[in-house]
Coordinates of C-alpha atoms and ligand atoms in Angstrom, one line a residue:
X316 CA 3.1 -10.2 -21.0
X317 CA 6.1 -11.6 -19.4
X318 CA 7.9 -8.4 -19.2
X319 CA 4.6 -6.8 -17.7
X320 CA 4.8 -9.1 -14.6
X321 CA 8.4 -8.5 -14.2
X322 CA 7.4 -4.6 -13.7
X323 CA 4.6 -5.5 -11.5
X324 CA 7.2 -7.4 -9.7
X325 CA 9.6 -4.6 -9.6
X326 CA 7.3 -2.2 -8.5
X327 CA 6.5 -3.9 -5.4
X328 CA 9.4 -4.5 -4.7
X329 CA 10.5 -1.0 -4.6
X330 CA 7.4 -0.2 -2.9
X331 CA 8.4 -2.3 0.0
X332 CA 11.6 -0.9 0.4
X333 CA 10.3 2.6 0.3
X334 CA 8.4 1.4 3.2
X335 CA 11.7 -0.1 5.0
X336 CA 13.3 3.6 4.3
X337 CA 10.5 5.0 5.7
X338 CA 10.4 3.2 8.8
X339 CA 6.7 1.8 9.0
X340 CA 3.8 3.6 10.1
X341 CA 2.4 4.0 13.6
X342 CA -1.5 3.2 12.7
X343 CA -1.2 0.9 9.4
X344 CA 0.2 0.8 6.4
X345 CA -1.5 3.5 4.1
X346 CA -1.7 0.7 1.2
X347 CA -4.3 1.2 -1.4
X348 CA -6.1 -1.8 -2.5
X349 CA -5.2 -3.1 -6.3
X350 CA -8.5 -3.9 -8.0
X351 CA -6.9 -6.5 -10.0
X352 CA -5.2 -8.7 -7.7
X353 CA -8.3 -9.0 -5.4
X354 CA -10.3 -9.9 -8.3
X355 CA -8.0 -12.7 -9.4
X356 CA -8.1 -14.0 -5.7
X357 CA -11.9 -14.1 -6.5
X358 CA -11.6 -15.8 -9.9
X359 CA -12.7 -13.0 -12.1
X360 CA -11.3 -9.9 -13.9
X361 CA -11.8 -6.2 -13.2
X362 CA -11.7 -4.0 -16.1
X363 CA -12.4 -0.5 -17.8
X364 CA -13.2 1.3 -20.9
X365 CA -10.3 3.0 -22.3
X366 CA -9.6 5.7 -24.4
X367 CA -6.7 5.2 -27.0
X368 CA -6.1 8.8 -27.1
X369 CA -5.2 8.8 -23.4
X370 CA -3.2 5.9 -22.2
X371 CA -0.2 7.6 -21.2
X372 CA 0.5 9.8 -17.6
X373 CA -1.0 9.0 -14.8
X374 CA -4.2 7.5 -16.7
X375 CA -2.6 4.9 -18.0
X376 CA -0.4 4.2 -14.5
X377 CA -4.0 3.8 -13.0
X378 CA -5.3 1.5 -15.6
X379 CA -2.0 -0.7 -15.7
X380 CA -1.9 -1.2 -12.3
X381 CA -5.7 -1.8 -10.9
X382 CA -7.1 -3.4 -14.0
X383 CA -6.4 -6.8 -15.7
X384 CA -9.3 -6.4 -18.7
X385 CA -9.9 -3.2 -20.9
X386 CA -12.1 -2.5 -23.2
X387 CA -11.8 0.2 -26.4
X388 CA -14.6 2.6 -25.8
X389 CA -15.2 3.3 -29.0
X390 CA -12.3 2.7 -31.1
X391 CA -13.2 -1.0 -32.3
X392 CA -16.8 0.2 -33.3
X393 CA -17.8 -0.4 -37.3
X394 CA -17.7 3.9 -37.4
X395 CA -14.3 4.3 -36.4
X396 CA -12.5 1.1 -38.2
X397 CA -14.5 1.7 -41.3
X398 CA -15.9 5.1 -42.1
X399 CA -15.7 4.7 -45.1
X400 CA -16.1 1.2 -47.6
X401 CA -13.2 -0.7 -47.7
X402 CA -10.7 2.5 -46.0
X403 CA -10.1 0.8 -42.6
X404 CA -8.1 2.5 -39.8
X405 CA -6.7 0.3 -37.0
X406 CA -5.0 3.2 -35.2
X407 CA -6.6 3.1 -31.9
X408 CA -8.1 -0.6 -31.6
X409 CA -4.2 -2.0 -32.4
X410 CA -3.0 0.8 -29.8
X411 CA -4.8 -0.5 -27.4
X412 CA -4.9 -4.2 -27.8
X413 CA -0.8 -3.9 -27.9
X414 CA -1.4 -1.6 -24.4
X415 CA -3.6 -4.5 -23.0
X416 CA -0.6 -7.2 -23.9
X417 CA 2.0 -5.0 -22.7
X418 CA 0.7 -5.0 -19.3
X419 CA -1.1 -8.6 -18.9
X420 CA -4.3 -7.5 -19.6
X421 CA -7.4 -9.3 -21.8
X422 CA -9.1 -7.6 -24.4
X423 CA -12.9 -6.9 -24.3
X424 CA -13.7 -6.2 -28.4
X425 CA -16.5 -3.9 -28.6
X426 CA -18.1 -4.4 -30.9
X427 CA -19.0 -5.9 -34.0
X428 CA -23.2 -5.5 -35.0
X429 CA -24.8 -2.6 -33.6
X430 CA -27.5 -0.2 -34.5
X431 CA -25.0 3.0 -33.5
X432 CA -22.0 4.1 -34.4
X433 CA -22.2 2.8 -37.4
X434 CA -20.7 4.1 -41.0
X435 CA -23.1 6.1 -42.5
X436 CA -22.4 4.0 -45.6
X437 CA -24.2 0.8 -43.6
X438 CA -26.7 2.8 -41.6
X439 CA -27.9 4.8 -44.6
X440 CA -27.5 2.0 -47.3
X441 CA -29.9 0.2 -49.9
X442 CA -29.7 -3.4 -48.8
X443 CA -31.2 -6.5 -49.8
X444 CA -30.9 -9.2 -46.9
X445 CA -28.4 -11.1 -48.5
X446 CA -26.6 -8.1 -49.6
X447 CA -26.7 -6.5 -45.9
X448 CA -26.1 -10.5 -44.4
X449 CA -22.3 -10.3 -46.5
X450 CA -21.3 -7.0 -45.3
X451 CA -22.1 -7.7 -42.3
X452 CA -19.8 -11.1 -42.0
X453 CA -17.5 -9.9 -44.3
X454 CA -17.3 -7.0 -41.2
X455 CA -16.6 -9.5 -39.0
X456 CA -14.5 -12.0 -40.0
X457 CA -12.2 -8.3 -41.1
X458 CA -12.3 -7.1 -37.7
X459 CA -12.7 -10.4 -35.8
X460 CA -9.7 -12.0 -38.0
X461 CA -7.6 -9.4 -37.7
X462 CA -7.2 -9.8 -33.6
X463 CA -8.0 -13.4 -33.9
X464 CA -6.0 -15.3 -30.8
X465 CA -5.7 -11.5 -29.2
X466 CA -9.6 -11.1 -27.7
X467 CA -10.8 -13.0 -25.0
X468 CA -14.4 -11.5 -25.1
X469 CA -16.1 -9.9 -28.5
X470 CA -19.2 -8.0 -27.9
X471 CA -20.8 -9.7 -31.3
X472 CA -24.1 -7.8 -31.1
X473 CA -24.8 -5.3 -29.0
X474 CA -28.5 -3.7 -27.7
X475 CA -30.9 -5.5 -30.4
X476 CA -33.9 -5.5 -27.9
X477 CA -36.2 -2.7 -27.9
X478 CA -37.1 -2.2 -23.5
X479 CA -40.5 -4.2 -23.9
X480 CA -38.5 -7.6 -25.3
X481 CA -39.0 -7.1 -29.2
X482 CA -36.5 -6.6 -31.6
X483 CA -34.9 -3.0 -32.0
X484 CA -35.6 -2.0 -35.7
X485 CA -32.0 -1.5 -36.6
X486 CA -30.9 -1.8 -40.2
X487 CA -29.9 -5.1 -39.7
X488 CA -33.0 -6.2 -38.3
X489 CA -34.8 -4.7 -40.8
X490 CA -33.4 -5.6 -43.8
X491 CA -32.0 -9.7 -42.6
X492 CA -34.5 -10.1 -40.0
X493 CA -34.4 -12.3 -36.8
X494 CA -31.5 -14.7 -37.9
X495 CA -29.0 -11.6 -38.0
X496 CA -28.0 -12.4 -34.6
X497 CA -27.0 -15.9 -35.2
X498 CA -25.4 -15.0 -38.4
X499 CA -23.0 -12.5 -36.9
X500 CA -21.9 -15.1 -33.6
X501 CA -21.2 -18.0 -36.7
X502 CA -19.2 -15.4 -38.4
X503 CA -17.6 -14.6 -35.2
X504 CA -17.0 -17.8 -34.3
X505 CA -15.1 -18.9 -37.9
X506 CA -13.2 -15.1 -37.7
X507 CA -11.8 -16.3 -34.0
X508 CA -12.6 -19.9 -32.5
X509 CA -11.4 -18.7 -29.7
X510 CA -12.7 -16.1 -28.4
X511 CA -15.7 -16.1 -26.2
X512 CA -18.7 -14.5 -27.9
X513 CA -21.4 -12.0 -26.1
X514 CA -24.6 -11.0 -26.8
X515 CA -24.8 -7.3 -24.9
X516 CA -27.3 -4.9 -23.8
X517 CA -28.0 -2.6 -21.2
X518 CA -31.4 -2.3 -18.7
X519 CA -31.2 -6.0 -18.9
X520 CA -29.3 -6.7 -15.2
X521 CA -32.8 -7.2 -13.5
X522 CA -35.4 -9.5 -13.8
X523 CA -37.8 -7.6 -16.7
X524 CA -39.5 -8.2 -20.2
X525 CA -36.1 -7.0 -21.7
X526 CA -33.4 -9.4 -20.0
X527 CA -36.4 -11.9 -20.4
X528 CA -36.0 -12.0 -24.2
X529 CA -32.3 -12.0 -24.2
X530 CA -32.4 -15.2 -21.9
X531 CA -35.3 -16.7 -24.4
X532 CA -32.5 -15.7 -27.0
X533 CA -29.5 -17.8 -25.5
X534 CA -31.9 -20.3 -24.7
X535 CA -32.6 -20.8 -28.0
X536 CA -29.6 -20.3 -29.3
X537 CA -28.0 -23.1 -27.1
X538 CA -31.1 -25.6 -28.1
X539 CA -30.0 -24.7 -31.9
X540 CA -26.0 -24.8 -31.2
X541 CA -25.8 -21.5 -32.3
X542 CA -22.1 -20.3 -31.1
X543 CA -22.7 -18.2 -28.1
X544 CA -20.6 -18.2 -24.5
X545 CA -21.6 -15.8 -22.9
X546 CA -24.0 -12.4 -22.2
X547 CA -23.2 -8.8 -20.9
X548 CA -24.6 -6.3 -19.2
X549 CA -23.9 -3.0 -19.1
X550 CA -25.1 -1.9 -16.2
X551 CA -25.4 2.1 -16.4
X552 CA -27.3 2.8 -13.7
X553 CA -28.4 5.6 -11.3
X554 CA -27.8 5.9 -7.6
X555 CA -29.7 3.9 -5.7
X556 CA -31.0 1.7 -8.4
X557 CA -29.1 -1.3 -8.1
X558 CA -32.1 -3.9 -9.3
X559 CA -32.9 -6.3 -6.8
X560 CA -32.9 -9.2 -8.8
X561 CA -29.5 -8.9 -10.2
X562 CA -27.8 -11.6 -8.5
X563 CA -31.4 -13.9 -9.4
X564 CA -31.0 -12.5 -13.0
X565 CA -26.8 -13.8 -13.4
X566 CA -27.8 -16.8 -12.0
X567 CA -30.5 -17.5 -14.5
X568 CA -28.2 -17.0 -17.6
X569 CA -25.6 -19.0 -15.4
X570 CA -28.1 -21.9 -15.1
X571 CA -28.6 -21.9 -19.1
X572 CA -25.3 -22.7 -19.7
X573 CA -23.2 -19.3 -20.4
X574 CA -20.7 -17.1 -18.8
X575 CA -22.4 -13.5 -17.9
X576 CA -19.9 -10.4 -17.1
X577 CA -20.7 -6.7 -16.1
X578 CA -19.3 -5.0 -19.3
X579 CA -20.0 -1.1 -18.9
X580 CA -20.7 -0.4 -14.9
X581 CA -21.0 3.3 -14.1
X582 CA -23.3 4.5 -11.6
X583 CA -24.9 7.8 -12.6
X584 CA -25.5 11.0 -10.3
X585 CA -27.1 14.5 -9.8
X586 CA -23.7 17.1 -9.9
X587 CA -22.2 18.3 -7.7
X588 CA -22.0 15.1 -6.0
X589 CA -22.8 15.4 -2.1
X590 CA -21.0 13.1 1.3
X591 CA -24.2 11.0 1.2
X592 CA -24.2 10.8 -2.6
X593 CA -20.8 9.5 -2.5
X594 CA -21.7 6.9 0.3
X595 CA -24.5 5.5 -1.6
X596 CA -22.5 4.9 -4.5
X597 CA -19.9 2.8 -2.9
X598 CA -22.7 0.7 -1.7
X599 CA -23.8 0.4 -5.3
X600 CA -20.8 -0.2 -6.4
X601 CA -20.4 -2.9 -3.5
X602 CA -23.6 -4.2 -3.8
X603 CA -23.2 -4.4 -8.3
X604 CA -19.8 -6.3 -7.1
X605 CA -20.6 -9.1 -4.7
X606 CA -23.8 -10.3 -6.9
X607 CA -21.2 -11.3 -9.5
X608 CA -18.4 -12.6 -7.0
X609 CA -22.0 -14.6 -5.7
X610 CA -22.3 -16.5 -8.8
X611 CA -19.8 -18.7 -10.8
X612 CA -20.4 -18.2 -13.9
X613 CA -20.2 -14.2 -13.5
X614 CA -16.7 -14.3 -15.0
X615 CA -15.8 -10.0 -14.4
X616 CA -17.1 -6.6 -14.5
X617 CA -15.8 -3.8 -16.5
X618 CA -16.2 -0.1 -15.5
X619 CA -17.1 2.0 -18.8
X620 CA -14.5 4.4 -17.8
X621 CA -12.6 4.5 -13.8
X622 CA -11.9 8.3 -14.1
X623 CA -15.2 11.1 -14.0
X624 CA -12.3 12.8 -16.2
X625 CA -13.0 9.7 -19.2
X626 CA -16.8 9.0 -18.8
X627 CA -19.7 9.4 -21.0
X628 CA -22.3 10.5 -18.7
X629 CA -22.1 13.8 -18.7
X630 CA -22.4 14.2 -22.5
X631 CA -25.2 11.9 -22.4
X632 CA -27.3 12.2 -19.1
X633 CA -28.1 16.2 -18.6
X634 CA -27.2 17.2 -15.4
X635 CA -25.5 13.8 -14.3
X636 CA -22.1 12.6 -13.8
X637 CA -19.8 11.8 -11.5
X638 CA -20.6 8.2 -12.1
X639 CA -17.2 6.1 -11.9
X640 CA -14.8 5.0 -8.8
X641 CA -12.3 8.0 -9.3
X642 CA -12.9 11.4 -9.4
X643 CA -11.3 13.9 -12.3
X644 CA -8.1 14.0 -10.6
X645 CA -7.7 9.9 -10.7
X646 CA -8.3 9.8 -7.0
X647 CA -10.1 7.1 -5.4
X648 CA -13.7 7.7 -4.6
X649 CA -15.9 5.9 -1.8
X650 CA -17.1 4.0 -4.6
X651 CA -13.8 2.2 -5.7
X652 CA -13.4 1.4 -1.9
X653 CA -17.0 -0.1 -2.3
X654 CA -15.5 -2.8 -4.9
X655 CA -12.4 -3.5 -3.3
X656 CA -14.7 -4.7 0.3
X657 CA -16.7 -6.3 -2.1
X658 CA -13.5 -8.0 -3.7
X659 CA -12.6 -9.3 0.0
X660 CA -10.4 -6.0 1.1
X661 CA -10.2 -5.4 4.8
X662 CA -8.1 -2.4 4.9
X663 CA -8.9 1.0 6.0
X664 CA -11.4 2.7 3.4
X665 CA -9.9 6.1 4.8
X666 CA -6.1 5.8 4.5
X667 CA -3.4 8.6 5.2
X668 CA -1.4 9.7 2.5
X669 CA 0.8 7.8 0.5
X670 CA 4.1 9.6 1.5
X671 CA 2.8 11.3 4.6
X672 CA 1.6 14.6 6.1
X673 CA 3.0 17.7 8.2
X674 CA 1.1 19.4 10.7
X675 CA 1.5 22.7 11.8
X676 CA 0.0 23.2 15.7
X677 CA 0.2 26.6 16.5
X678 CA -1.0 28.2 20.2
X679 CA -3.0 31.5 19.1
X680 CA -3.5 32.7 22.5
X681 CA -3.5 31.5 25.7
X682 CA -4.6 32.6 29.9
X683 CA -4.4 31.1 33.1
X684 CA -6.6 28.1 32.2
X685 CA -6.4 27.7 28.8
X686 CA -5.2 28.2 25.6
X687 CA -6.9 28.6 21.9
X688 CA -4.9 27.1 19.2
X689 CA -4.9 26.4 15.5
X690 CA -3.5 23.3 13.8
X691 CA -3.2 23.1 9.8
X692 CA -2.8 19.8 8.1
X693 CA -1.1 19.5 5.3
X694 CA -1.1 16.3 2.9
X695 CA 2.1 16.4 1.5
X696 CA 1.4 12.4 0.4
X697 CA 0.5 11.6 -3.2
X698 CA -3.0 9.9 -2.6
X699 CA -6.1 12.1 -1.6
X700 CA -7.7 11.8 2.3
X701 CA -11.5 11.3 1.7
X702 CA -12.7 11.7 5.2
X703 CA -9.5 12.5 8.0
X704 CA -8.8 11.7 12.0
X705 CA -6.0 13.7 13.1
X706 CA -5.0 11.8 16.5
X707 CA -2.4 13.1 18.8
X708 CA -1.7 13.1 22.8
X709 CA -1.3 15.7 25.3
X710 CA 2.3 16.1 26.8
X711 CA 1.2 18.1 29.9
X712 CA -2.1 17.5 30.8
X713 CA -4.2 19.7 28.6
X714 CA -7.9 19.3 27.3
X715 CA -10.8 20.2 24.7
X716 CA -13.4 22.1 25.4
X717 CA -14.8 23.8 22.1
X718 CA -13.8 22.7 18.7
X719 CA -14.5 24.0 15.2
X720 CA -14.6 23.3 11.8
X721 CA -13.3 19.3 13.2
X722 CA -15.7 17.3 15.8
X723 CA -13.0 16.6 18.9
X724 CA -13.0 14.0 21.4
X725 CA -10.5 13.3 23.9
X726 CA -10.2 9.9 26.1
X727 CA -7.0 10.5 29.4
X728 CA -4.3 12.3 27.3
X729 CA -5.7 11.1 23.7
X730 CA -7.4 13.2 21.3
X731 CA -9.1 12.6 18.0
X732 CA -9.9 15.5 15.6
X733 CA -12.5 14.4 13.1
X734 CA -13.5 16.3 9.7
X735 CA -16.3 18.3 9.3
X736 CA -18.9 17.2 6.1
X737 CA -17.3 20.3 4.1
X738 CA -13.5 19.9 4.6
X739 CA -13.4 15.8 4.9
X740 CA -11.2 15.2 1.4
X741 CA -7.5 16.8 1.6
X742 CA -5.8 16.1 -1.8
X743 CA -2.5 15.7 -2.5
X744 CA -0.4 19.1 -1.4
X745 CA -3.2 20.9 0.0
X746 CA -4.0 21.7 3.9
X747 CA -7.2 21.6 6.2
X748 CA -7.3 23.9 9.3
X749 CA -9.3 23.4 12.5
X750 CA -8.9 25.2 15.9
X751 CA -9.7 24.5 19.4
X752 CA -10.2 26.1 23.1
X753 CA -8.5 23.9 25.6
X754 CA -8.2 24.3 29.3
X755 CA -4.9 24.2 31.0
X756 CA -3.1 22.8 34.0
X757 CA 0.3 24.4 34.8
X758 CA 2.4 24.0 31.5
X759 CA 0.8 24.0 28.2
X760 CA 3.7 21.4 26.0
X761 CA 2.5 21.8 22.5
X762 CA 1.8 18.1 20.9
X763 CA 3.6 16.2 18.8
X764 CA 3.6 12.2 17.0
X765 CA 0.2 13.5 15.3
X766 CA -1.2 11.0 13.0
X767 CA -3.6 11.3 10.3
X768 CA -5.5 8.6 9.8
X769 CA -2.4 6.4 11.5
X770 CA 0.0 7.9 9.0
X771 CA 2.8 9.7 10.7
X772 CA 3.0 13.2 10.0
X773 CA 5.9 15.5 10.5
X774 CA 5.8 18.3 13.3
X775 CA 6.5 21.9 11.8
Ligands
LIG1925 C1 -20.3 5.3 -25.6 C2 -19.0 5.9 -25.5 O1 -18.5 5.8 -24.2 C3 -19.0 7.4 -25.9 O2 -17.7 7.9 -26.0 C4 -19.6 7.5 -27.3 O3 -19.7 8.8 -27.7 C5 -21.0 6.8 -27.4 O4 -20.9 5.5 -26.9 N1 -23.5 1.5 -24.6 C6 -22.5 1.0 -25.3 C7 -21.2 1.8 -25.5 O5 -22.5 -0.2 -25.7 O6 -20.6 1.5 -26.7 C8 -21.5 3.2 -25.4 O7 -20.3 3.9 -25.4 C9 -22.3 3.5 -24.1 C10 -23.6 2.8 -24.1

């Protein structure tokens, strides 16, 4: 942990004087927003689902540096740590609970009692309740003691409500019944006093008959002093279906007494993913955001994978994806600048390049009044352009008359190119091209000091 923040440190550091090298931009600093720094400034936590498999390269760069809670996807589930009776394997939920303390990060454990994902030993097992009630805290005080002092949240049960507010007939419900819930979160509680225990579920983040019978739940848990802190929803939801009464809905778990937290965001679309697609989801994302920053006791919000590379939609949801805040090539989507304005950020949403951009303005012809010419951007940064102004200034007095595959404007001597819907993201290393009819008078000076989106870019 200590060592983490000395790295953190170090990095900015260099960062800065990378910067100083550099000599600082024109426009502004091309400075991409760290999730988890705005959140602390907020008092909660951002986070992500993680795959063990893949926390190394530039997945893992991305989740050290923006995220200050992960989560195991699936690696602390009963069907992964104990296929079979009594063979346990560790591998991935120790790999990434030392990953999380490497880098100053809290552990989400998910998760201890649920109907999937589960051995086919438990799932498919003759059980009495009693016999079913051991296993199931012997499970738990195994998997919960094992990390005890090393979680801050455990998901103890996960999705036991059917969508209508009755009990899902999983096998534990079936064979212990109704108090199978308060078993597991006393179990959980003597495995790890310390950690904060969750009830989770998904299609619970509005107002409905489902969230209402997991707040009759708590309620009743809290009147009995059953051991439970706080609840989660996941929150997989489709564009444009942020439920109105989500901020009501945190508030009304907040008022009984617990903690709530987001704990498996990802905002689901029809592929290939258009401009406007892409807009709405940052406003999801924004809007999903600001209802817990609105409400105390909403303690964080964790993204069930940041990359469309590492997400589960596309397995699940035929025909959907695209549903996290970076795209398969860990760049930032609209989305991810969606949180960070909800998070308080007041930078640019469409920053240059990290590392710049070289423009290449080349006169194709040219007559006694004007001129058509060509100019090729190239981003030669290491961060993608998601929508692009090219601005530059006439040395001699030229203007724009007819522009294409960029919209042009031009104010005195100062133009601004603007991206077309079809050619607005450049990513690192590759080049957009527009061209242009201008109208001359007397010498036709070709332009340099361009900048793209107030980066500096070099002149070829
Ligand atoms: C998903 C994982 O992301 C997938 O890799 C796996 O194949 C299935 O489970 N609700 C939950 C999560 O609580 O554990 C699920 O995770 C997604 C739905």
């Amino acid at each position: 942990m200590k060592l983490q923040s000395l790295r953190r440190a170090a990095v900015g550091v260099s960062a800065a004087a990378l910067l100083l090298i550099g000599g600082a931009p024109s426009g502004h600093a091309a400075e991409a927003p760290v999730l988890r720094d705005l959140a602390a400034a907020k008092g909660i936590y951002y986070g992500t689902a993680v795959s063990a498999s893949k926390l190394n390269g530039t997945y893992a760069s991305v989740v050290t540096e923006q995220f200050d809670s992960i989560t195991p996807g699936n690696e602390m589930k009963w069907g992964s740590v104990e296929p079979t009776r009594g063979s346990y394997n560790w591998s991935g939920a120790d790999a990434v609970v030392d990953f999380a303390e490497a880098n100053d990060q809290k552990v989400r454990g998910h998760t201890l009692v649920w109907h999937s994902q589960l051995p086919s030993w438990v799932e498919n097992g003759t059980w009495t309740a009693d016999s079913l009630r051991t296993v199931m805290t012997d499970h738990i005080a195994t998997e919960a003691g094992r990390y005890k002092g090393r979680i801050d949240h455990w998901d103890v049960v996960n999705e036991p409500f059917n969508e209508d507010g009755t009990r899902r007939q999983s096998i534990f419900q079936t064979a212990i019944g109704d108090s199978y819930i308060a078993d597991a979160f006393r179990a959980a509680r003597a495995a790890d006093p310390d950690a904060k225990l969750y009830l989770n579920d998904y299609n619970v983040e509005g107002i409905n008959a489902k969230s209402t019978a997991m707040y009759d739940l708590v309620k009743s848990f809290k009147e009995q002093g059953v051991p439970i802190d706080g609840v989660g929803l996941q929150a997989h939801l489709i564009l444009g279906q942020v439920p109105s009464t989500l901020q009501a809905n945190i508030q009304r778990f907040a008022d009984l007494g617990v903690d709530v937290v987001i704990t498996e965001l990802d905002i689901r679309m029809t592929v290939p993913p258009t401009e406007a697609q892409l807009a709405q989801q940052k406003a999801d994302y924004k809007a999903v955001t600001s209802a817990c920053v609105a409400v105390a006791r909403c303690k964080g919000i964790t993204v069930w994978g940041f990359t469309d590379s590492d997400s589960w939609i596309p397995d699940f949801f035929d025909g959907y994806g695209a549903a996290t805040p970076y795209d398969e090539n860990y760049q930032p989507k609209p989305a991810y600048y969606g949180i960070a304005e909800a998070l308080g950020w007041t930078g640019d949403t469409t920053p240059g390049p990290t590392g710049g951009c070289a423009v290449t303005y080349t006169v194709q012809n040219q007559w006694d009044t004007g001129f058509t010419a060509q100019v090729t951007v190239k981003n030669s940064g290491t961060t993608a352009v998601n929508g692009w102004q090219l601005a530059w200034s006439w040395p001699s007095g030229q203007s724009v008359n007819q522009a294409w595959n960029a919209t042009v404007t031009q104010s005195g001597s100062a133009v601004t190119a603007t991206n077309a819907s079809y050619n607005a993201s450049v990513a690192p290393g590759s080049t957009v091209t527009f061209g242009f009819n201008g109208t001359l008078s007397g010498a036709n000076t070709a332009p340099t000091g361009f900048t793209l989106n107030g980066t500096d870019c070099t002149t070829a």
